[in-house]
Short mmCIF file of C-alpha atoms in Angstrom, two decimals:
data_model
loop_
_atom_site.label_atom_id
_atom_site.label_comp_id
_atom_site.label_asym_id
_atom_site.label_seq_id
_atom_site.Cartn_x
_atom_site.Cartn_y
_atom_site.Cartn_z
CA UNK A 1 -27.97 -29.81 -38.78
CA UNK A 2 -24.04 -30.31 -39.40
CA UNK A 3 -21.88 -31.08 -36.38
CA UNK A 4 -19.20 -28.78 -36.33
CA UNK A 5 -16.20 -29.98 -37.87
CA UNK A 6 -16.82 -33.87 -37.37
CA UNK A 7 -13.45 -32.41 -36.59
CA UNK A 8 -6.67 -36.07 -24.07
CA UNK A 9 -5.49 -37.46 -21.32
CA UNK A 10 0.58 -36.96 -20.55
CA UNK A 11 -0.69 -40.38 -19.15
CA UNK A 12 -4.39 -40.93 -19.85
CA UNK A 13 -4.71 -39.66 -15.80
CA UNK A 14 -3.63 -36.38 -16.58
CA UNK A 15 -5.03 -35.77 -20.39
CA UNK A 16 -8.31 -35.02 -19.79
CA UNK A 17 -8.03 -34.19 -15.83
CA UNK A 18 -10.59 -31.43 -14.34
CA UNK A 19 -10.11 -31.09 -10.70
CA UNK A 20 -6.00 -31.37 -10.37
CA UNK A 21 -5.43 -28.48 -12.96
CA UNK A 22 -6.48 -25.60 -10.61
CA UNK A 23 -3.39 -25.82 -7.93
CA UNK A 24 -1.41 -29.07 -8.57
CA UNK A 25 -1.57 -28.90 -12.48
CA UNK A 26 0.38 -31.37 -14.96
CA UNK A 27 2.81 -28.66 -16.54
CA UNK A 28 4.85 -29.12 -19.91
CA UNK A 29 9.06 -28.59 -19.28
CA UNK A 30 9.46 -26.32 -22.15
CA UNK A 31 11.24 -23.59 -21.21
CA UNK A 32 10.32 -20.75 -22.96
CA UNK A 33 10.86 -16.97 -22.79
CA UNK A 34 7.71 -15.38 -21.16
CA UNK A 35 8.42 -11.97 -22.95
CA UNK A 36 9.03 -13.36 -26.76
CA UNK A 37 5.78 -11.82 -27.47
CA UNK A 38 2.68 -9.80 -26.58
CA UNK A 39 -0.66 -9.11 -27.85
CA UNK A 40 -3.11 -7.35 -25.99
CA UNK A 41 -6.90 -7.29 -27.43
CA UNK A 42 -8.17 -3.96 -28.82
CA UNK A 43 -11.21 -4.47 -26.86
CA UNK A 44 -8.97 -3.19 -23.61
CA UNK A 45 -11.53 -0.79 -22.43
CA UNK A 46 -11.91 -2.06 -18.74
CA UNK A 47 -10.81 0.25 -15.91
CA UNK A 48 -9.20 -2.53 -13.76
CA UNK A 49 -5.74 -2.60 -13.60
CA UNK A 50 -4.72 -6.09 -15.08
CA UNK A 51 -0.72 -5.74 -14.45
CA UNK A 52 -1.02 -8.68 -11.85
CA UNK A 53 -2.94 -10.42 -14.41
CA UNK A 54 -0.05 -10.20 -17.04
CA UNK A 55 2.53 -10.88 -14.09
CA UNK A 56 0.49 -14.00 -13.41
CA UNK A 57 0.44 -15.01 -16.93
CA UNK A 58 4.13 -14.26 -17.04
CA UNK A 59 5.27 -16.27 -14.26
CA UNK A 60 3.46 -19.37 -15.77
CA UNK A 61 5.34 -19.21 -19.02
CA UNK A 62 8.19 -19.62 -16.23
CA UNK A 63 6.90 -23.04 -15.27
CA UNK A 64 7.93 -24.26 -18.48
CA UNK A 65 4.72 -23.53 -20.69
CA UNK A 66 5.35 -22.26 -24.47
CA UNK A 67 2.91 -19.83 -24.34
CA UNK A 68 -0.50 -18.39 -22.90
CA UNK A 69 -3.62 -16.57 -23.49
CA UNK A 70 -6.68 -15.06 -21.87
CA UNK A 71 -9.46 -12.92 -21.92
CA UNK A 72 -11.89 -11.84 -19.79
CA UNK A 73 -15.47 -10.40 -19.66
CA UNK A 74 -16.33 -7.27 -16.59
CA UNK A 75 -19.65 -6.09 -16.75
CA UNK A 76 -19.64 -6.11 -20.65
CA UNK A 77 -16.41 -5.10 -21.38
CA UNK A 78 -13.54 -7.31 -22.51
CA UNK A 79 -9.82 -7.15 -21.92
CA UNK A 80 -7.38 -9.92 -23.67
CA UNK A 81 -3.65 -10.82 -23.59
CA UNK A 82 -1.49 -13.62 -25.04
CA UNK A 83 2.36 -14.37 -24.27
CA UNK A 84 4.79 -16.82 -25.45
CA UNK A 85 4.70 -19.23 -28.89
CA UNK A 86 2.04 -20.55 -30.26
CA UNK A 87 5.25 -22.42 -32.44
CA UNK A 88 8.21 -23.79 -30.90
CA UNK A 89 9.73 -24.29 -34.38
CA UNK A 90 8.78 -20.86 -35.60
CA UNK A 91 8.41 -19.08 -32.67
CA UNK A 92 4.66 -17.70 -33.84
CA UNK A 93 3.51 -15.72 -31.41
CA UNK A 94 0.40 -17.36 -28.91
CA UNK A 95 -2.46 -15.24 -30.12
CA UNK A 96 -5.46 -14.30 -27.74
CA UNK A 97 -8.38 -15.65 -30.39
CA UNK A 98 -6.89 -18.94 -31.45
CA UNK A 99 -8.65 -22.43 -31.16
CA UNK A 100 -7.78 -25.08 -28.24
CA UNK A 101 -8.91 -28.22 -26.96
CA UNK A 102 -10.71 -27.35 -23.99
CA UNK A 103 -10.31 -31.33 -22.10
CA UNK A 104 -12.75 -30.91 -19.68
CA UNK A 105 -14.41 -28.47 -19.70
CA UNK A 106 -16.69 -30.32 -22.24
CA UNK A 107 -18.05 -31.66 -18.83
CA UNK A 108 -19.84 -28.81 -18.09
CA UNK A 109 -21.44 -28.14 -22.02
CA UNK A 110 -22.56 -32.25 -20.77
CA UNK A 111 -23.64 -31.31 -17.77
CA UNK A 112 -25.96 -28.38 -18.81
CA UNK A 113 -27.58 -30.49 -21.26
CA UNK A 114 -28.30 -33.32 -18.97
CA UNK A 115 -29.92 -30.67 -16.65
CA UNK A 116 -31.79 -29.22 -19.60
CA UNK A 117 -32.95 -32.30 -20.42
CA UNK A 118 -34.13 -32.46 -16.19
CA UNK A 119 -35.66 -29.28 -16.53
CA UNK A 120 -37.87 -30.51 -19.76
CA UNK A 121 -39.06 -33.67 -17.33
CA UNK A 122 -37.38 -35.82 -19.48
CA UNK A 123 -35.23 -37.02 -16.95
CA UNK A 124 -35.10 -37.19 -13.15
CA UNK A 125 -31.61 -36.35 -11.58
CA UNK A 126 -32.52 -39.49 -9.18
CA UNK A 127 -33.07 -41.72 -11.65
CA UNK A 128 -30.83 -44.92 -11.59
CA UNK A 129 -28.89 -45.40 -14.71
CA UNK A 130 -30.09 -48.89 -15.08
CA UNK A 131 -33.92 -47.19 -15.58
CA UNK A 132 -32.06 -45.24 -18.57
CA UNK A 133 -29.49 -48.08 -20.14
CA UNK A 134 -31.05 -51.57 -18.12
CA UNK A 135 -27.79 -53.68 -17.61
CA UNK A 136 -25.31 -51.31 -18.97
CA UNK A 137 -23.47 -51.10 -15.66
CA UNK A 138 -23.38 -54.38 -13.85
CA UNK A 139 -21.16 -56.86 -12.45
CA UNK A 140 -17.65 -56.50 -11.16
CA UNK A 141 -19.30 -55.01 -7.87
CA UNK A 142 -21.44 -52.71 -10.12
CA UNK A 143 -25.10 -52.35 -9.97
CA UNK A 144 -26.92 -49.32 -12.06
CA UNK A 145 -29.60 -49.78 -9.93
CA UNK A 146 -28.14 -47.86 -7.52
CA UNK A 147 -26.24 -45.00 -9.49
CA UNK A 148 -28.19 -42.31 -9.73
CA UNK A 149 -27.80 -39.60 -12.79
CA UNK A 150 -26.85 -36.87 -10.09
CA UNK A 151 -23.86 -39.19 -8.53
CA UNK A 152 -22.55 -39.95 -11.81
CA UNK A 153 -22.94 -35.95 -12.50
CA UNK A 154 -21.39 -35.25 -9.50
CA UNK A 155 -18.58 -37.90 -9.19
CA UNK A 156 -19.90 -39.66 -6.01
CA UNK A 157 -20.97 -42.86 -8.25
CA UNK A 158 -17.73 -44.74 -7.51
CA UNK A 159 -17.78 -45.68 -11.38
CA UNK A 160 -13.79 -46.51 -11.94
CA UNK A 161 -11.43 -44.17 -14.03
CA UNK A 162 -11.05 -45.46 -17.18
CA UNK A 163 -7.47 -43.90 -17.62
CA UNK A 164 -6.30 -46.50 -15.16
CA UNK A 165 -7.31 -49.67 -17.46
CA UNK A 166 -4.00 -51.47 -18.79
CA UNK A 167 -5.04 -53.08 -21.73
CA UNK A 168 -5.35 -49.55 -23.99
CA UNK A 169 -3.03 -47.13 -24.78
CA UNK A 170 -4.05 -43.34 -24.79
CA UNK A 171 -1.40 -41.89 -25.81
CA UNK A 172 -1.82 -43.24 -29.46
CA UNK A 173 -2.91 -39.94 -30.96
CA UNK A 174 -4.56 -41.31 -33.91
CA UNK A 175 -6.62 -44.17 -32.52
CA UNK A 176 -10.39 -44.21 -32.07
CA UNK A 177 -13.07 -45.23 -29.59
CA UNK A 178 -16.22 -45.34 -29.27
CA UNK A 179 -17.96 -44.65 -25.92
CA UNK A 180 -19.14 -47.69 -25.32
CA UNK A 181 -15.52 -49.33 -25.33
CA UNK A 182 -14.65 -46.66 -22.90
CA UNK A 183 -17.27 -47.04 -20.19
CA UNK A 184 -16.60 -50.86 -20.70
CA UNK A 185 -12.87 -50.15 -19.67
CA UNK A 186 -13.82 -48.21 -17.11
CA UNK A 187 -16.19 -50.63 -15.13
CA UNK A 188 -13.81 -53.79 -15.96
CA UNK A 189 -12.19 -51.91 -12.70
CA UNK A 190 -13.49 -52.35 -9.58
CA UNK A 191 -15.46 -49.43 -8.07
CA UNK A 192 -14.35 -47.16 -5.70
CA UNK A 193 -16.27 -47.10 -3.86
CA UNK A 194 -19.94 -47.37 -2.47
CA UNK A 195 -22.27 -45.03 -4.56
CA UNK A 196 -22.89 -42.31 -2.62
CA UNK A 197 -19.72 -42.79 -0.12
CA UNK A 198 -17.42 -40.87 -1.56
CA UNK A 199 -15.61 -38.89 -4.35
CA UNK A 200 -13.42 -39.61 -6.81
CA UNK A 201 -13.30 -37.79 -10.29
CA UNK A 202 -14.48 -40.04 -13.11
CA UNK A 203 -14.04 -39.41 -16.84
CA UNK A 204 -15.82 -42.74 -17.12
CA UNK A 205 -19.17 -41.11 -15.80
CA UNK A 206 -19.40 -38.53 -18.30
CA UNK A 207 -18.91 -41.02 -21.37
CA UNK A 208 -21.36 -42.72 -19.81
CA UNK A 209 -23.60 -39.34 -19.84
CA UNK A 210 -22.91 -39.12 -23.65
CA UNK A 211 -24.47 -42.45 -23.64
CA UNK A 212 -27.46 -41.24 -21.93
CA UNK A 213 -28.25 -38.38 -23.49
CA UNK A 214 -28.01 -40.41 -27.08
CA UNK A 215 -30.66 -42.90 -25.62
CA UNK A 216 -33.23 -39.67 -24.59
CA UNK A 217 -33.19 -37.50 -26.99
CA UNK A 218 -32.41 -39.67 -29.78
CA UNK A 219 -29.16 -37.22 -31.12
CA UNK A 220 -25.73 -37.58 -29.87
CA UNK A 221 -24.50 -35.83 -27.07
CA UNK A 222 -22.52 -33.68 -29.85
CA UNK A 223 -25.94 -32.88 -32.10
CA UNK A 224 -27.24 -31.91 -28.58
CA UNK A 225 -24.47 -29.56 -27.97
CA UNK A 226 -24.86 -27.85 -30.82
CA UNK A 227 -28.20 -27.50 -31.02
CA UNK A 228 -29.23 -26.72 -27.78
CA UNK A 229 -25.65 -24.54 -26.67
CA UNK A 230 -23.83 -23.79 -29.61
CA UNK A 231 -26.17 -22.35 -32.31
CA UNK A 232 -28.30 -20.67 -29.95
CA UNK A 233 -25.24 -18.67 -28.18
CA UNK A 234 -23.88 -18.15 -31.74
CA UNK A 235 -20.60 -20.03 -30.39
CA UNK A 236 -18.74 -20.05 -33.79
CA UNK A 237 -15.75 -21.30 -32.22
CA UNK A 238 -17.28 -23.85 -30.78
CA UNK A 239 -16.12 -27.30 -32.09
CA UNK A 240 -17.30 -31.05 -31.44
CA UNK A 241 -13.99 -32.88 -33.22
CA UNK A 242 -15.77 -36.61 -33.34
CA UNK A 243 -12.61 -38.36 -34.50
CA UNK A 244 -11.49 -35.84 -36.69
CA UNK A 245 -8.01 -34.90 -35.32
CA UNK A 246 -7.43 -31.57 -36.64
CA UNK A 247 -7.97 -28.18 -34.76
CA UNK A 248 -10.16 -26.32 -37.68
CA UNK A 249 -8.07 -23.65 -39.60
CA UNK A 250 -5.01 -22.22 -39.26
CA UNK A 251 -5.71 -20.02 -36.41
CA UNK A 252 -4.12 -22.12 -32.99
CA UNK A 253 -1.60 -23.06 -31.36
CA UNK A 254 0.51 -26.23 -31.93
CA UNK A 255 -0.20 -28.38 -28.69
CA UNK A 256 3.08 -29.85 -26.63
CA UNK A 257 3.43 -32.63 -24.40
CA UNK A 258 6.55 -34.06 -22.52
CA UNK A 259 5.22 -37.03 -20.42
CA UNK A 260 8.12 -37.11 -18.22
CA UNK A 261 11.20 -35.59 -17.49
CA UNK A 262 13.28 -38.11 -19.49
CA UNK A 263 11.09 -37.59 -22.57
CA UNK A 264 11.49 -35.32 -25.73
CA UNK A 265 9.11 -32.61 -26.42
CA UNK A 266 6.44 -33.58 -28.66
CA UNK A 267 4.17 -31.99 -30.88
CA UNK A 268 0.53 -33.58 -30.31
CA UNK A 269 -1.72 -30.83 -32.28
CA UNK A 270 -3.00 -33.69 -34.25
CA UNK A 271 -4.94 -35.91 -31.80
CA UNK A 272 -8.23 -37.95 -32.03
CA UNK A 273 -10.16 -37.15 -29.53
CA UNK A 274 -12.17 -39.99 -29.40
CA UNK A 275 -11.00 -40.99 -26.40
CA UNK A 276 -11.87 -38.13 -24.26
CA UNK A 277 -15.78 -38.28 -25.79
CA UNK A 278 -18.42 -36.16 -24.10
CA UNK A 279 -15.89 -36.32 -21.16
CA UNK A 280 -13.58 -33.59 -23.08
CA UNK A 281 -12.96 -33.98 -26.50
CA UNK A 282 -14.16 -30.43 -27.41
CA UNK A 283 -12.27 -27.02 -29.15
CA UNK A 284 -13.49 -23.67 -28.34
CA UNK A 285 -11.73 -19.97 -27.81
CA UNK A 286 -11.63 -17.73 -24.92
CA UNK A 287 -14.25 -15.57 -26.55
CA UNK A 288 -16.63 -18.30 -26.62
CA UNK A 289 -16.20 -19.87 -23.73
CA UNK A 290 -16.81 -16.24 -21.55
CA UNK A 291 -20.34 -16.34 -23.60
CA UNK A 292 -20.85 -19.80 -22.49
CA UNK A 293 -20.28 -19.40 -18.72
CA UNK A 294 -21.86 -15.84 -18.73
CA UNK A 295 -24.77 -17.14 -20.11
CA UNK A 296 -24.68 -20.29 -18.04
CA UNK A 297 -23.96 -18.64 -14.49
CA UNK A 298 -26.21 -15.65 -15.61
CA UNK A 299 -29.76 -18.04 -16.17
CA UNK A 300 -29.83 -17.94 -19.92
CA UNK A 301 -28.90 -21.70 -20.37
CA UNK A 302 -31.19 -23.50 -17.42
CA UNK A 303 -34.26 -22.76 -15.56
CA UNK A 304 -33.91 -21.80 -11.88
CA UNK A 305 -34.55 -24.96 -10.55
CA UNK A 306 -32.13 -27.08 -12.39
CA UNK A 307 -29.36 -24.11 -12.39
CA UNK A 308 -29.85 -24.46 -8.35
CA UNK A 309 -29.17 -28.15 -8.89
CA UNK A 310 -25.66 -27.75 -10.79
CA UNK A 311 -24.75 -25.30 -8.56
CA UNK A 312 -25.70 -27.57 -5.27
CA UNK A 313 -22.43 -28.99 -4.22
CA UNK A 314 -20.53 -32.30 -2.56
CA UNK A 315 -17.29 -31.60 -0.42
CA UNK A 316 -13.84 -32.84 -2.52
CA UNK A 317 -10.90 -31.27 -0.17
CA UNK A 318 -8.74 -32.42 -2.93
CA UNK A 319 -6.87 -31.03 -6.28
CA UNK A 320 -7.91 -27.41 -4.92
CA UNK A 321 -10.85 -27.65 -5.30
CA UNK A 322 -13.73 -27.09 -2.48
CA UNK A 323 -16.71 -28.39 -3.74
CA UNK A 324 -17.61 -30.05 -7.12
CA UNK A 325 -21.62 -29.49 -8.11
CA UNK A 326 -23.19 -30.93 -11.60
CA UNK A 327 -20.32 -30.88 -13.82
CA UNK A 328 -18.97 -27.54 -12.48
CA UNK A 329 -16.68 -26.49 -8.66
CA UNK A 330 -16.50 -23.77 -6.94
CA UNK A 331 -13.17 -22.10 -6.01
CA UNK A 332 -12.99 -19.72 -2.89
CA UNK A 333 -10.38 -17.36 -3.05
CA UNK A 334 -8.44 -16.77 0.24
CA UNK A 335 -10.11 -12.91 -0.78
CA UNK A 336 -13.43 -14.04 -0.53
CA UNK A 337 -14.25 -14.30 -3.85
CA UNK A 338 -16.50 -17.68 -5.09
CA UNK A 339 -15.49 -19.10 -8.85
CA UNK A 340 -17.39 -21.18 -10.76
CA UNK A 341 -16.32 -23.09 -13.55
CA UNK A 342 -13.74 -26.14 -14.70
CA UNK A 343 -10.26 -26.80 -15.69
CA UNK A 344 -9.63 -29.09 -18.50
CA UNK A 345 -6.00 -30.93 -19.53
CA UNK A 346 -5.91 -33.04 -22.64
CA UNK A 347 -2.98 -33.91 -24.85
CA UNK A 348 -1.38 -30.48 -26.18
CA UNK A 349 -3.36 -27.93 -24.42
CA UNK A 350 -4.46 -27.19 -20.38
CA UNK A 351 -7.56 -24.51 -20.18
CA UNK A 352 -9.79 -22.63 -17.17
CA UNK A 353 -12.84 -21.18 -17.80
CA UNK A 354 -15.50 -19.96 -15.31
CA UNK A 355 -16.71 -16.38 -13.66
CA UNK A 356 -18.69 -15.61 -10.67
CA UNK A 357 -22.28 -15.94 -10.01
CA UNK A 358 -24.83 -14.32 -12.34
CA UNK A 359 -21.97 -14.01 -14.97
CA UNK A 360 -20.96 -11.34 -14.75
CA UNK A 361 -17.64 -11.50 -14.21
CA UNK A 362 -15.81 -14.30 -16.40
CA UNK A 363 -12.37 -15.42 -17.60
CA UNK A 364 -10.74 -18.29 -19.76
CA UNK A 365 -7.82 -19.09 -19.69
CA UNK A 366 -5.40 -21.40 -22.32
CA UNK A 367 -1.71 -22.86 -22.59
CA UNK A 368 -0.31 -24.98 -25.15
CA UNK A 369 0.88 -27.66 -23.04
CA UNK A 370 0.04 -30.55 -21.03
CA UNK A 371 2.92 -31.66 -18.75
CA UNK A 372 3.37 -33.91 -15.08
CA UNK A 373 1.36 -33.68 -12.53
CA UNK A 374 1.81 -32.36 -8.85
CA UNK A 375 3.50 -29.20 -10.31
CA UNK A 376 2.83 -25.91 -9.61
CA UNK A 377 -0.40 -24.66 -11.09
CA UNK A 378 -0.65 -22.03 -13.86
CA UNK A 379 -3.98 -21.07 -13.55
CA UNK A 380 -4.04 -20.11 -9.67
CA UNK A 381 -2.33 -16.68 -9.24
CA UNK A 382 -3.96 -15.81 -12.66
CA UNK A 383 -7.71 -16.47 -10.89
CA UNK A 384 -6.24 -14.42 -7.42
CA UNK A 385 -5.34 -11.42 -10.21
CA UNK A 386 -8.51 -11.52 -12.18
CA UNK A 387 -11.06 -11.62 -9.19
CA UNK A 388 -9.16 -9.49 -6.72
CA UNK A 389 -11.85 -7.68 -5.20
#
């Protein structure tokens, strides 16, 4: 079985961020024109009226973004729309079936695989880590006998962000790590806290998960992936980039960052991933990642049991988001609506995907940017558009 394509993070705190994308997102300062170009799919045969949905998408070109796509899935029918560049240099239009990075949401693709592997009793989401990887995570106030696989799933471990170690520097877009250098960053900072006593988002947890899943099954968390997500949901789009740092073929966008306001644009489309690892170094499309949360939300992908587990939550009250479960949140609208699914920013490229409950209602959502954080988010009048009831 081939990996696809043996084919990230404006500082390392924002490049492969999850839970600050959804109202306070990192946003590029490119100012583009958010009418240089349109392209709506030909598989527009939904009733709904999406004119608030291209107004949203719109109004987040105005935040500075190059350019934008999406696509959604109603009750089997698909609608799709892209503004903006794809190419600041040659002002390609943004495309609605091009590759992206996807940051993280890789953590849920992890997450459903760790559960899988729970639902196969090959794991128990209460095991310690230290049963799993003995003395992997000790000293500096750590002790893996008292993280359990759900807190690390969950970000209640306390395990440190990694992003926030000194001594390594992210934004080199053609170095490589291996996972095991990264979780060692990560717990050469103190914790957080007490396991168990609070939240805090931790990138370092679900390296650690690629770790764990390796020492199960045998396979890598990528050969997992594929073979348990990827090939069986026919995701052809679907891409785990090892340290390869190409996005395959010539269909995407070229990826932007501008760190701070000071800084030139730059073009980051070629970035090793390595050091985002099963924490969010994947590439998908919108396409594929509708099929993936459809199938996920809808029961295809876990048993009941373990499904009822991701989907069993922890309180965050921060970044927008309500409550985080097993490497998925849910978003309440201020309409009612419940949304389940992740954000993911990594160098070049910030992404939504997610749908409601059973599946059948799902949208993803790309830009070709990663900017600052605490800026207005691009994703959050698009959701209020989508799932207006």
């Amino acid at each position: 079985m081939k990996i696809r394509s043996q084919i990230t993070f404006a500082s390392l705190a924002l490049l492969i961020t999850g839970s600050s994308l959804l109202y306070s997102s990192p946003t590029s300062f490119v100012r583009a024109k958010p009418t240089q170009n349109v392209s709506s799919s030909l598989q527009t045969t939904t009733q709904r009226d999406h004119n608030p949905v291209k107004q949203a998408m719109h109004d987040a070109l105005q935040l500075g973004f190059p350019g934008i796509l999406a696509k959604t899935s109603e009750g089997g029918e698909t609608w799709a729309y892209a503004t903006g560049v794809a190419n600041l240099s040659t002002k390609k239009p943004m495309e609605t079936d091009f590759r992206f990075r996807i940051g993280s949401v890789t953590k849920t693709f992890t997450a459903t695989v760790v559960l899988q592997l729970a639902g196969e009793n090959r794991l128990n989401l209460d095991d310690s880590i230290d049963k799993w990887l003995p003395g992997f995570i000790q000293g500096n106030g750590y002790n893996g006998k008292q993280i359990t696989i759900r807190q690390i799933l969950n970000h209640t471990s306390g395990i440190a962000e990694y992003s926030r170690f000194k001594g390594a520097d992210f934004m080199d877009t053609k170095k490589s790590y291996t996972a095991e250098e990264i979780v060692k960053m990560g717990i050469s900072l103190p914790p957080d806290f007490v396991p168990g006593k609070g939240w805090s988002y931790s990138n370092t947890g679900y390296v650690l998960l690629g770790i764990l899943i390796e020492k199960i099954t045998g396979n890598s968390y990528a050969e997992e992936i594929e073979n348990r997500i990827i090939e069986p949901l026919e995701l052809s789009d679907t891409f785990l980039p090892g340290n390869s740092n190409v996005i395959p073929g010539t269909k995407h966008a070229r990826g932007y960052s501008q760190p701070d306001e000071a800084s030139e644009i730059k073009d980051v489309t070629y970035y090793n991933p390595s050091a985002c690892s099963s924490a969010g170094d994947m590439i998908s499309t919108a396409d594929d990642l509708n099929k993936f949360f459809s199938s996920l939300l809808g029961g295809k992908l876990l048993k009941e049991q373990p499904l009822k587990q991701m989907l069993t939550t922890v309180p965050v009250g921060k970044g927008g988001i309500d409550r985080y479960g097993l490497g998925i949140f849910e978003t309440k609208l201020p309409n009612g609506v419940s949304v389940w699914g992740h954000t993911g920013g990594i160098l070049g490229f910030s992404t939504f995907a997610g749908g409601t409950l059973r599946g059948k209602h799902t949208l993803a959502v790309s830009l070709n940017s990663l900017g600052r954080d605490n800026s207005p988010s691009p994703f959050k009048n698009i959701l209020l558009a989508e799932f207006s009831k």
